[in-house]
Short mmCIF file of C-alpha atoms and ligand atoms in Angstrom, two decimals:
data_model
loop_
_atom_site.label_atom_id
_atom_site.label_comp_id
_atom_site.label_asym_id
_atom_site.label_seq_id
_atom_site.Cartn_x
_atom_site.Cartn_y
_atom_site.Cartn_z
CA VAL A 63 19.07 -92.07 34.26
CA THR A 64 20.32 -95.64 33.94
CA LEU A 65 23.66 -96.39 35.62
CA THR A 66 26.32 -98.95 34.85
CA THR A 67 27.35 -101.25 37.71
CA GLN A 68 30.50 -99.18 38.17
CA GLN A 69 28.61 -95.92 38.34
CA TYR A 70 26.07 -97.32 40.75
CA THR A 71 28.75 -98.76 43.04
CA LEU A 72 30.80 -95.59 42.93
CA GLY A 73 27.76 -93.53 43.90
CA SER A 74 26.95 -95.69 46.91
CA LEU A 75 30.64 -95.77 47.84
CA ILE A 76 30.84 -91.99 47.88
CA LEU A 77 27.77 -91.74 50.08
CA MET A 78 28.99 -94.45 52.43
CA VAL A 79 32.41 -92.88 52.88
CA SER A 80 30.79 -89.53 53.60
CA TYR A 81 28.43 -90.73 56.28
CA GLY A 82 31.11 -92.99 57.77
CA ALA A 83 33.52 -90.07 58.07
CA CYS A 84 30.88 -87.91 59.70
CA PHE A 85 29.91 -90.47 62.31
CA ALA A 86 33.51 -91.36 63.09
CA PHE A 87 34.55 -87.76 63.67
CA ILE A 88 31.86 -87.21 66.28
CA LEU A 89 34.28 -88.91 68.66
CA PHE A 90 37.19 -86.74 67.59
CA PHE A 91 35.32 -83.53 68.30
CA MET A 92 33.81 -84.72 71.56
CA MET A 93 37.17 -85.71 72.99
CA ASN A 94 38.81 -82.48 71.89
CA SER A 95 36.44 -80.16 73.68
CA GLN A 96 38.02 -81.04 77.03
CA ASN A 97 41.34 -79.35 76.31
CA LEU A 98 40.00 -75.90 75.56
CA ALA A 99 39.38 -72.68 77.45
CA PRO A 100 35.67 -72.72 78.43
CA ARG A 101 34.71 -69.92 76.04
CA TYR A 102 35.87 -71.97 73.04
CA ARG A 103 34.47 -75.35 74.10
CA LEU A 104 31.36 -74.88 72.07
CA VAL A 105 33.41 -74.96 68.83
CA PRO A 106 34.18 -78.70 68.82
CA ILE A 107 30.88 -79.51 70.54
CA LEU A 108 29.02 -77.87 67.69
CA SER A 109 31.21 -79.75 65.21
CA ALA A 110 30.12 -82.99 66.86
CA VAL A 111 26.49 -81.91 66.45
CA VAL A 112 27.11 -81.05 62.78
CA MET A 113 28.78 -84.43 62.20
CA ALA A 114 25.88 -86.32 63.75
CA SER A 115 23.24 -84.48 61.79
CA ALA A 116 25.17 -84.64 58.51
CA GLY A 117 25.92 -88.33 59.05
CA LEU A 118 22.24 -89.09 59.49
CA SER A 119 21.22 -87.20 56.38
CA LEU A 120 23.95 -88.84 54.30
CA LEU A 121 22.89 -92.23 55.62
CA GLN A 122 19.39 -91.42 54.36
CA GLU A 123 20.78 -90.44 50.97
CA PHE A 124 22.68 -93.72 50.90
CA ASN A 125 19.55 -95.73 51.66
CA LEU A 126 17.57 -93.74 49.13
CA TRP A 127 20.22 -94.42 46.51
CA LYS A 128 19.91 -98.14 47.11
CA ASP A 129 16.12 -98.02 47.05
CA SER A 130 15.90 -95.91 43.92
CA TYR A 131 17.63 -98.26 41.49
CA ALA A 132 17.04 -101.87 40.51
CA PHE A 133 19.43 -104.11 38.62
CA VAL A 134 17.56 -105.11 35.47
CA ASP A 135 19.05 -106.35 32.19
CA GLY A 136 22.65 -105.68 33.16
CA ALA A 137 22.24 -102.09 34.38
CA TYR A 138 20.88 -100.14 37.34
CA ARG A 139 17.62 -98.55 36.32
CA PRO A 140 15.58 -96.03 38.31
CA LEU A 141 12.61 -97.77 39.86
CA ALA A 142 10.23 -94.97 39.13
CA GLU A 143 10.34 -92.70 36.17
CA ASN A 144 11.05 -89.05 37.05
CA GLU A 145 13.80 -90.07 39.48
CA THR A 146 12.77 -90.95 42.94
CA PHE A 147 16.36 -90.25 44.01
CA THR A 148 16.66 -86.71 45.28
CA ASN A 149 19.30 -84.61 46.98
CA ALA A 150 16.63 -82.90 49.06
CA PHE A 151 17.80 -84.51 52.32
CA ARG A 152 21.09 -82.74 51.91
CA TYR A 153 19.34 -79.39 51.67
CA GLY A 154 17.22 -80.17 54.69
CA ASN A 155 20.33 -81.00 56.63
CA TRP A 156 22.07 -77.77 55.58
CA THR A 157 19.21 -75.82 57.10
CA ILE A 158 20.48 -77.02 60.45
CA THR A 159 24.20 -77.18 59.80
CA VAL A 160 24.79 -73.90 57.98
CA PRO A 161 23.65 -71.71 60.91
CA ILE A 162 25.71 -73.88 63.27
CA LEU A 163 28.86 -73.64 61.13
CA LEU A 164 28.54 -69.88 60.94
CA THR A 165 28.01 -69.62 64.70
CA GLN A 166 31.17 -71.68 65.25
CA LEU A 167 33.07 -69.21 63.14
CA ALA A 168 31.86 -66.27 65.25
CA ILE A 169 32.78 -68.09 68.47
CA ALA A 170 36.22 -69.07 67.19
CA MET A 171 36.96 -65.45 66.28
CA GLY A 172 36.78 -64.65 69.99
CA LEU A 173 34.08 -61.98 69.64
CA LYS A 174 32.19 -60.66 72.66
CA GLN A 175 29.09 -62.64 73.66
CA SER A 176 26.67 -60.03 72.29
CA ASP A 177 28.65 -59.73 69.04
CA ILE A 178 28.59 -63.49 68.60
CA GLN A 179 24.82 -63.45 68.68
CA ARG A 180 24.46 -60.48 66.38
CA ARG A 181 27.02 -61.71 63.86
CA SER A 182 25.69 -65.30 63.84
CA LEU A 183 22.20 -64.07 63.16
CA ARG A 184 23.34 -61.77 60.38
CA MET A 185 25.13 -64.67 58.70
CA ALA A 186 22.42 -67.26 59.34
CA VAL A 187 19.63 -65.28 57.67
CA PRO A 188 21.16 -65.10 54.16
CA GLY A 189 22.52 -68.64 54.69
CA VAL A 190 19.10 -70.16 55.27
CA LEU A 191 17.44 -68.12 52.53
CA MET A 192 20.15 -69.29 50.11
CA ILE A 193 19.46 -72.93 50.95
CA TRP A 194 15.70 -72.70 50.75
CA ALA A 195 15.88 -70.94 47.39
CA GLY A 196 18.13 -73.76 46.18
CA LEU A 197 15.85 -76.43 47.64
CA TYR A 198 12.88 -74.93 45.88
CA GLY A 199 14.87 -74.78 42.66
CA GLN A 200 15.90 -78.43 43.02
CA PHE A 201 12.31 -79.57 43.10
CA GLY A 202 11.85 -78.40 39.56
CA GLU A 203 14.94 -80.25 38.53
CA VAL A 204 13.45 -82.77 36.19
CA GLY A 205 13.16 -81.58 32.65
CA ASP A 206 12.76 -77.87 33.22
CA PHE A 207 16.06 -76.07 33.65
CA SER A 208 14.61 -72.58 33.62
CA HIS A 209 13.09 -73.15 37.08
CA LEU A 210 16.41 -74.57 38.32
CA ASN A 211 18.31 -71.61 36.95
CA LEU A 212 15.95 -68.91 38.13
CA TRP A 213 16.10 -70.13 41.73
CA GLY A 214 19.81 -70.78 41.39
CA VAL A 215 20.26 -67.08 40.63
CA VAL A 216 18.06 -66.05 43.57
CA SER A 217 20.08 -68.37 45.79
CA THR A 218 23.35 -66.94 44.48
CA ILE A 219 22.26 -63.43 45.43
CA PHE A 220 21.76 -64.63 49.01
CA PHE A 221 25.13 -66.37 48.77
CA LEU A 222 26.83 -63.08 47.85
CA TRP A 223 25.13 -61.38 50.77
CA LEU A 224 26.32 -64.21 53.04
CA ILE A 225 29.88 -63.85 51.74
CA LEU A 226 29.89 -60.17 52.73
CA GLU A 227 28.64 -61.00 56.22
CA VAL A 228 31.27 -63.71 56.67
CA ARG A 229 33.94 -61.26 55.58
CA GLN A 230 32.71 -58.80 58.19
CA THR A 231 32.93 -61.47 60.88
CA LEU A 232 36.46 -62.42 59.93
CA ILE A 233 37.58 -58.80 59.82
CA SER A 234 36.28 -58.10 63.32
CA GLY A 235 37.89 -61.36 64.38
CA ILE A 236 41.36 -60.36 63.18
CA ASN A 237 41.48 -57.48 65.68
CA ASN A 238 40.96 -59.80 68.66
CA THR A 239 43.36 -62.43 67.41
CA PRO A 240 46.85 -62.78 68.97
CA ASP A 241 49.47 -61.53 66.47
CA ILE A 242 51.01 -64.90 65.83
CA LEU A 243 47.62 -66.32 64.79
CA LYS A 244 46.60 -63.40 62.57
CA PRO A 245 47.11 -65.32 59.30
CA TRP A 246 44.42 -67.84 60.29
CA PRO A 247 41.33 -65.70 59.67
CA SER A 248 42.46 -64.75 56.19
CA ASN A 249 43.29 -68.35 55.34
CA LEU A 250 39.86 -69.30 56.61
CA TRP A 251 38.40 -66.77 54.24
CA TRP A 252 39.91 -68.51 51.18
CA PHE A 253 39.01 -71.90 52.57
CA PHE A 254 35.43 -70.75 52.98
CA LEU A 255 35.18 -69.45 49.41
CA ALA A 256 36.77 -72.56 47.90
CA THR A 257 34.62 -75.08 49.75
CA TRP A 258 31.24 -73.35 49.84
CA GLY A 259 31.76 -72.38 46.20
CA LEU A 260 31.58 -76.05 45.17
CA TYR A 261 27.87 -76.34 45.99
CA PRO A 262 26.57 -74.16 43.16
CA LEU A 263 28.69 -76.20 40.73
CA ALA A 264 27.01 -79.43 41.80
CA TYR A 265 23.65 -77.70 41.63
CA ALA A 266 24.15 -76.59 38.04
CA LEU A 267 25.75 -79.83 36.84
CA PRO A 268 22.71 -81.69 35.41
CA GLN A 269 22.53 -79.13 32.62
CA LEU A 270 25.61 -80.76 31.09
CA GLY A 271 23.50 -83.79 30.26
CA ALA A 272 21.46 -86.63 31.73
CA THR A 273 24.23 -89.22 31.87
CA GLY A 274 25.28 -91.63 34.60
CA ASP A 275 28.68 -89.97 34.88
CA ILE A 276 27.05 -86.67 35.67
CA VAL A 277 24.78 -88.20 38.30
CA VAL A 278 27.81 -89.71 40.02
CA ALA A 279 29.97 -86.60 39.58
CA ARG A 280 27.28 -84.59 41.30
CA GLN A 281 27.35 -86.88 44.34
CA ALA A 282 31.13 -86.63 44.35
CA ILE A 283 31.17 -82.83 44.31
CA TYR A 284 28.48 -82.51 46.98
CA SER A 285 30.30 -84.99 49.18
CA VAL A 286 33.74 -83.45 48.80
CA ALA A 287 32.19 -80.08 49.57
CA ASP A 288 30.44 -81.52 52.62
CA ILE A 289 33.56 -83.13 54.02
CA PHE A 290 35.60 -79.96 53.60
CA SER A 291 33.03 -77.40 54.70
CA LYS A 292 32.02 -79.36 57.78
CA LEU A 293 34.62 -81.90 58.85
CA VAL A 294 37.89 -80.28 57.73
CA PHE A 295 36.49 -76.87 58.69
CA GLY A 296 35.76 -78.24 62.16
CA ILE A 297 39.28 -79.61 62.51
CA ILE A 298 40.80 -76.30 61.43
CA LEU A 299 38.65 -74.29 63.83
CA THR A 300 39.37 -76.70 66.68
CA ARG A 301 43.13 -76.36 66.13
CA PHE A 302 42.75 -72.62 65.90
CA VAL A 303 40.93 -72.34 69.23
CA LEU A 304 43.41 -74.78 70.81
CA ARG A 305 46.20 -72.37 69.89
CA ARG A 306 44.15 -69.41 71.02
CA SER A 307 43.46 -71.08 74.34
CA SER A 308 47.15 -71.58 74.98
CA TYR A 309 48.21 -68.06 73.85
CA GLU A 310 45.46 -66.33 75.75
CA GLY A 311 46.17 -68.42 78.82
CA VAL B 250 -4.80 -88.28 50.27
CA THR B 251 -2.59 -88.61 47.20
CA LEU B 252 0.61 -86.58 47.22
CA THR B 253 2.69 -85.15 44.39
CA THR B 254 6.38 -86.06 44.33
CA GLN B 255 7.21 -82.63 45.75
CA GLN B 256 4.76 -82.96 48.60
CA TYR B 257 5.93 -86.46 49.43
CA THR B 258 9.59 -85.43 49.36
CA LEU B 259 8.93 -82.33 51.44
CA GLY B 260 7.09 -84.39 54.05
CA SER B 261 9.90 -86.91 54.40
CA LEU B 262 12.41 -84.06 54.40
CA ILE B 263 10.65 -82.33 57.30
CA LEU B 264 10.59 -85.55 59.32
CA MET B 265 14.22 -86.33 58.51
CA VAL B 266 15.44 -82.87 59.52
CA SER B 267 13.49 -83.12 62.78
CA TYR B 268 14.84 -86.46 63.86
CA GLY B 269 18.32 -85.57 62.65
CA ALA B 270 18.32 -82.38 64.72
CA CYS B 271 17.09 -84.24 67.81
CA PHE B 272 19.73 -86.94 67.63
CA ALA B 273 22.51 -84.49 66.85
CA PHE B 274 21.71 -82.24 69.80
CA ILE B 275 21.92 -85.11 72.29
CA LEU B 276 25.67 -84.50 72.13
CA PHE B 277 25.30 -80.77 72.62
CA PHE B 278 23.33 -81.21 75.82
CA MET B 279 25.52 -83.98 77.17
CA MET B 280 28.67 -81.96 76.73
CA ASN B 281 27.16 -78.84 78.23
CA SER B 282 26.15 -80.40 81.51
CA GLN B 283 29.78 -80.41 82.63
CA ASN B 284 30.08 -76.66 82.96
CA LEU B 285 27.19 -76.11 85.37
CA ALA B 286 26.67 -75.83 89.10
CA PRO B 287 25.57 -79.30 90.31
CA ARG B 288 22.01 -78.25 91.13
CA TYR B 289 21.38 -77.23 87.51
CA ARG B 290 23.09 -80.15 85.79
CA LEU B 291 19.86 -82.01 85.39
CA VAL B 292 18.56 -79.35 82.97
CA PRO B 293 20.78 -80.24 79.98
CA ILE B 294 20.80 -83.91 80.96
CA LEU B 295 17.01 -83.97 80.74
CA SER B 296 17.22 -82.18 77.41
CA ALA B 297 19.47 -84.96 76.13
CA VAL B 298 16.85 -87.47 77.25
CA VAL B 299 14.09 -85.49 75.53
CA MET B 300 16.17 -85.33 72.34
CA ALA B 301 16.75 -89.07 72.33
CA SER B 302 13.12 -89.93 72.89
CA ALA B 303 11.82 -87.35 70.41
CA GLY B 304 14.40 -88.43 67.82
CA LEU B 305 13.26 -92.03 68.06
CA SER B 306 9.60 -91.18 67.72
CA LEU B 307 10.25 -88.90 64.77
CA LEU B 308 12.34 -91.61 63.14
CA GLN B 309 9.30 -93.88 63.50
CA GLU B 310 7.11 -91.24 61.90
CA PHE B 311 9.63 -90.95 59.07
CA ASN B 312 9.62 -94.69 58.44
CA LEU B 313 5.86 -94.79 58.66
CA TRP B 314 5.64 -91.98 56.13
CA LYS B 315 7.80 -93.92 53.66
CA ASP B 316 5.84 -97.13 54.23
CA SER B 317 2.44 -95.50 53.91
CA TYR B 318 2.75 -94.27 50.35
CA ALA B 319 3.60 -95.96 47.08
CA PHE B 320 4.62 -94.30 43.84
CA VAL B 321 1.98 -95.36 41.34
CA ASP B 322 1.04 -93.60 38.09
CA GLY B 323 3.19 -90.55 38.75
CA ALA B 324 1.99 -89.77 42.28
CA TYR B 325 2.42 -91.03 45.83
CA ARG B 326 -0.76 -92.84 46.87
CA PRO B 327 -1.67 -94.13 50.34
CA LEU B 328 -1.21 -97.86 50.44
CA ALA B 329 -4.34 -98.49 52.46
CA GLU B 330 -7.50 -96.48 52.22
CA ASN B 331 -8.26 -94.36 55.30
CA GLU B 332 -4.63 -93.37 55.74
CA THR B 333 -2.32 -95.74 57.44
CA PHE B 334 -0.12 -92.76 58.24
CA THR B 335 -0.82 -91.44 61.72
CA ASN B 336 0.68 -88.90 64.06
CA ALA B 337 0.01 -91.13 67.06
CA PHE B 338 3.73 -91.77 67.71
CA ARG B 339 4.14 -88.07 68.33
CA TYR B 340 1.47 -88.14 71.01
CA GLY B 341 2.99 -91.18 72.64
CA ASN B 342 6.32 -89.42 72.75
CA TRP B 343 4.81 -86.27 74.29
CA THR B 344 3.52 -88.32 77.19
CA ILE B 345 7.16 -88.79 78.13
CA THR B 346 8.61 -85.48 77.06
CA VAL B 347 5.98 -83.04 78.33
CA PRO B 348 6.45 -83.94 82.03
CA ILE B 349 10.23 -83.79 81.53
CA LEU B 350 10.11 -80.37 79.88
CA LEU B 351 7.97 -79.00 82.69
CA THR B 352 10.32 -80.45 85.32
CA GLN B 353 13.26 -78.79 83.60
CA LEU B 354 11.47 -75.50 83.86
CA ALA B 355 10.96 -75.91 87.60
CA ILE B 356 14.62 -76.84 88.11
CA ALA B 357 15.89 -73.95 86.00
CA MET B 358 13.82 -71.51 88.07
CA GLY B 359 15.99 -72.44 91.05
CA LEU B 360 13.09 -73.49 93.28
CA LYS B 361 13.67 -75.43 96.50
CA GLN B 362 13.85 -79.20 96.10
CA SER B 363 10.40 -79.78 97.61
CA ASP B 364 8.88 -77.01 95.49
CA ILE B 365 10.39 -78.50 92.36
CA GLN B 366 8.56 -81.75 93.03
CA ARG B 367 5.27 -80.13 93.89
CA ARG B 368 5.32 -77.70 90.98
CA SER B 369 6.42 -80.36 88.44
CA LEU B 370 3.62 -82.62 89.49
CA ARG B 371 1.03 -79.86 89.33
CA MET B 372 2.13 -79.06 85.78
CA ALA B 373 2.53 -82.66 84.63
CA VAL B 374 -1.02 -83.70 85.51
CA PRO B 375 -2.86 -81.28 83.20
CA GLY B 376 -0.08 -81.75 80.62
CA VAL B 377 -0.59 -85.49 80.36
CA LEU B 378 -4.38 -85.24 80.44
CA MET B 379 -4.20 -82.69 77.62
CA ILE B 380 -2.15 -85.06 75.48
CA TRP B 381 -4.28 -88.12 76.09
CA ALA B 382 -7.45 -86.23 75.29
CA GLY B 383 -5.81 -85.10 72.04
CA LEU B 384 -4.57 -88.60 71.24
CA TYR B 385 -8.03 -90.02 71.71
CA GLY B 386 -9.43 -87.26 69.51
CA GLN B 387 -6.86 -88.01 66.79
CA PHE B 388 -8.01 -91.57 66.48
CA GLY B 389 -11.35 -90.42 65.19
CA GLU B 390 -9.64 -88.21 62.69
CA VAL B 391 -10.84 -89.83 59.55
CA GLY B 392 -14.09 -88.51 58.26
CA ASP B 393 -15.73 -87.49 61.49
CA PHE B 394 -14.66 -84.08 62.67
CA SER B 395 -17.12 -83.86 65.55
CA HIS B 396 -15.11 -86.44 67.51
CA LEU B 397 -11.89 -84.59 66.70
CA ASN B 398 -13.40 -81.31 67.82
CA LEU B 399 -15.05 -82.55 70.99
CA TRP B 400 -11.81 -84.02 72.30
CA GLY B 401 -9.91 -81.02 71.02
CA VAL B 402 -12.04 -78.85 73.31
CA VAL B 403 -11.51 -81.16 76.28
CA SER B 404 -7.80 -81.09 75.60
CA THR B 405 -7.82 -77.30 75.36
CA ILE B 406 -9.40 -77.03 78.81
CA PHE B 407 -6.50 -79.02 80.23
CA PHE B 408 -4.15 -76.80 78.23
CA LEU B 409 -5.59 -73.67 79.89
CA TRP B 410 -5.16 -75.29 83.31
CA LEU B 411 -1.56 -76.14 82.38
CA ILE B 412 -0.93 -72.57 81.27
CA LEU B 413 -2.01 -71.29 84.70
CA GLU B 414 0.30 -73.75 86.45
CA VAL B 415 3.25 -72.78 84.26
CA ARG B 416 2.58 -69.13 85.02
CA GLN B 417 2.63 -69.93 88.73
CA THR B 418 5.99 -71.68 88.35
CA LEU B 419 7.52 -68.77 86.47
CA ILE B 420 6.22 -66.25 89.00
CA SER B 421 7.75 -68.10 91.92
CA GLY B 422 10.91 -68.42 89.83
CA ILE B 423 11.28 -64.67 89.31
CA ASN B 424 11.73 -64.10 93.05
CA ASN B 425 14.74 -66.42 93.26
CA THR B 426 16.34 -65.11 90.07
CA PRO B 427 19.36 -62.76 90.22
CA ASP B 428 18.28 -59.25 89.20
CA ILE B 429 20.25 -59.18 85.99
CA LEU B 430 18.49 -62.34 84.78
CA LYS B 431 14.97 -61.32 85.75
CA PRO B 432 13.82 -60.70 82.16
CA TRP B 433 14.43 -64.38 81.30
CA PRO B 434 11.40 -65.91 83.05
CA SER B 435 9.00 -63.51 81.41
CA ASN B 436 10.55 -64.06 78.00
CA LEU B 437 10.22 -67.78 78.62
CA TRP B 438 6.54 -67.24 79.31
CA TRP B 439 5.96 -65.77 75.83
CA PHE B 440 8.17 -68.40 74.26
CA PHE B 441 6.11 -71.09 75.95
CA LEU B 442 2.80 -69.66 74.74
CA ALA B 443 4.02 -69.17 71.18
CA THR B 444 5.54 -72.63 70.76
CA TRP B 445 3.06 -74.83 72.65
CA GLY B 446 0.26 -72.87 71.03
CA LEU B 447 1.24 -74.27 67.62
CA TYR B 448 0.14 -77.81 68.45
CA PRO B 449 -3.61 -77.15 68.55
CA LEU B 450 -3.28 -75.44 65.15
CA ALA B 451 -1.76 -78.55 63.61
CA TYR B 452 -4.40 -80.67 65.32
CA ALA B 453 -7.27 -78.67 63.84
CA LEU B 454 -5.74 -78.28 60.38
CA PRO B 455 -7.35 -81.24 58.52
CA GLN B 456 -10.68 -79.49 58.74
CA LEU B 457 -9.45 -77.06 56.10
CA GLY B 458 -9.57 -79.84 53.55
CA ALA B 459 -8.13 -83.22 52.59
CA THR B 460 -5.36 -81.98 50.27
CA GLY B 461 -1.71 -82.89 49.98
CA ASP B 462 -0.67 -79.38 50.94
CA ILE B 463 -2.54 -79.63 54.21
CA VAL B 464 -1.03 -83.01 55.03
CA VAL B 465 2.45 -81.55 54.51
CA ALA B 466 1.65 -78.29 56.30
CA ARG B 467 0.56 -80.29 59.32
CA GLN B 468 3.88 -82.11 59.47
CA ALA B 469 5.64 -78.77 59.08
CA ILE B 470 3.76 -77.16 61.99
CA TYR B 471 4.17 -80.15 64.30
CA SER B 472 7.87 -80.28 63.49
CA VAL B 473 8.55 -76.58 63.92
CA ALA B 474 6.67 -76.74 67.22
CA ASP B 475 8.71 -79.78 68.30
CA ILE B 476 12.05 -78.21 67.44
CA PHE B 477 11.21 -75.01 69.30
CA SER B 478 9.45 -76.46 72.34
CA LYS B 479 12.12 -79.09 72.95
CA LEU B 480 15.41 -78.25 71.25
CA VAL B 481 15.45 -74.43 71.28
CA PHE B 482 13.76 -74.48 74.70
CA GLY B 483 16.57 -76.72 75.95
CA ILE B 484 19.24 -74.39 74.54
CA ILE B 485 17.59 -71.37 76.17
CA LEU B 486 17.28 -73.10 79.56
CA THR B 487 20.85 -74.35 79.37
CA ARG B 488 22.16 -70.86 78.68
CA PHE B 489 19.97 -69.51 81.46
CA VAL B 490 21.34 -71.93 84.05
CA LEU B 491 24.89 -71.33 82.76
CA ARG B 492 24.44 -67.65 83.58
CA ARG B 493 22.77 -68.47 86.89
CA SER B 494 25.65 -70.77 87.78
CA SER B 495 28.17 -68.03 87.22
CA TYR B 496 26.19 -65.29 89.01
CA GLU B 497 25.32 -67.46 91.96
CA GLY B 498 28.94 -68.64 92.18
C1 LIG C 183 24.97 -70.42 45.70
C2 LIG C 183 23.99 -71.52 45.44
C3 LIG C 183 23.84 -72.57 46.33
C4 LIG C 183 24.77 -72.59 47.45
C5 LIG C 183 24.85 -73.52 48.41
C6 LIG C 183 25.80 -73.52 49.47
C7 LIG C 183 26.89 -72.52 49.54
C8 LIG C 183 25.65 -74.49 50.40
C9 LIG C 183 26.48 -74.70 51.51
C10 LIG C 183 26.23 -75.73 52.30
C11 LIG C 183 27.01 -76.09 53.43
C12 LIG C 183 28.25 -75.39 53.79
C13 LIG C 183 26.58 -77.12 54.14
C14 LIG C 183 27.26 -77.61 55.26
O1 LIG C 183 26.68 -78.24 56.09
C15 LIG C 183 22.78 -73.65 46.12
C16 LIG C 183 21.87 -73.75 47.33
C17 LIG C 183 23.41 -75.00 45.83
C18 LIG C 183 21.85 -73.31 44.96
C19 LIG C 183 22.54 -72.71 43.81
C20 LIG C 183 23.20 -71.42 44.18
C1 LIG C 184 -4.44 -77.72 73.20
C2 LIG C 184 -4.55 -78.96 72.34
C3 LIG C 184 -3.45 -79.81 72.13
C4 LIG C 184 -2.19 -79.35 72.69
C5 LIG C 184 -1.02 -79.97 72.59
C6 LIG C 184 0.21 -79.46 73.10
C7 LIG C 184 0.32 -78.12 73.73
C8 LIG C 184 1.28 -80.29 72.97
C9 LIG C 184 2.59 -79.99 73.40
C10 LIG C 184 3.53 -80.89 73.15
C11 LIG C 184 4.89 -80.71 73.46
C12 LIG C 184 5.42 -79.45 74.02
C13 LIG C 184 5.71 -81.73 73.19
C14 LIG C 184 7.08 -81.67 73.40
O1 LIG C 184 7.70 -82.68 73.54
C15 LIG C 184 -3.61 -81.10 71.35
C16 LIG C 184 -3.14 -82.29 72.17
C17 LIG C 184 -2.83 -81.02 70.03
C18 LIG C 184 -5.07 -81.40 71.01
C19 LIG C 184 -5.83 -80.19 70.63
C20 LIG C 184 -5.89 -79.20 71.74
#
């Protein structure tokens, strides 16, 4: 797909802002881990790890974006036919970050050590299967939407399974949560659905047409979803465990 | 070997995820060293060092991968005949990381200071010889499998020697380990065999044929082995010494 100068610039801007935000917030999470009860310290530490790994993959996407287009005859044209630009790095990165994000959730809910392990594993399995099904579907992206859709459906089934497991985790979390903080887990539930739910939209988007606007809109949706499901999620969980630490003494 | 777009993308994806994970987990290990008894602090610190050095070498492999292929006529073709892409950076990196990993093991087993030195040295010697034999064998990779195999066998002899030394270390470790943690050293033993055992598989793989799938599968095996033998190994040892710290007071 050929992009106008505006579209091209907007795309690189979105990617730059995303990786910049990720790298910058490493510091935020590292500094915050000091003020917590030891059992919750891992929550911001893991957010710092997520930020570093997401920042690196978004930096790769940014470089790939620049390398995939050349300015010829007043527009940015893909250097190779069949799109060398790919979102695959994002999917690779999610393979690491999704299990970490879900583990953070189990830790923040204040579950027992053995429950944390069991619950994290039960969430990580459908999470990783969902991503790999989507990654495999992505590869067939060019031209053939039936491949994209078939694997999108497979991935969505894993997503539904994941949603049930996350719900389970939050429900067992509510019981251990000090009364005054009880609304947090259910707010987290809606936050989770709203932010993770954006990814399938971006995945399905190319079917609306092979235009520059759609290419850029896809980057925008993926990036907004990334910032909310990783960075804002990390901030919320860190504040939650800060409160927990002070109520639980 | 010429690669399809999928194979090429998958290869760079595997390398990107590996170096991203290594760099990201530097933070994890750094932050975790604070919560340990002083004698065990070196365990996560050394893991941070391993992550940094492995991340850099995998980043080199990633760049080399991108530089070694060009997209021509709908496929990714090696720029120079006889493969410019090489796994040699991995072997160079192992020369640093293998002795460190083995030292971590000796420290985590709670041996006396003098035993730590003696045991680390006795493990490092066959470890380094094993890697250099393999590196030398790799250089003859193209075309001539008899060179690859000869040095593979030499390397395997050193590997068997190393395995005996590691067993010795774990056995002396079990005696110093608090009863409740006694299963850990023997689980570590199986973990060690399963993860280090993957490397010779990747080494031998090209003999199955010069296809794109094999080139990618080799990267996948090396990378899975790297993540488990360094990163997951580091997490396990860190958790082990965290428990030890709290039981030993
Ligand atoms: C349902 C569905 C998908 C869901 C993806 C999700 C939910 C990804 C979440 C990623 C996160 C949270 C990353 C954070 O690091 C895919 C794979 C796009 C494929 C289409 C169907
Ligand atoms: C037996 C054998 C090998 C074993 C390699 C191993 C066991 C490498 C371990 C590396 C690690 C653990 C690196 C971590 O940083 C080689 C050299 C492939 C050559 C073929 C025979």
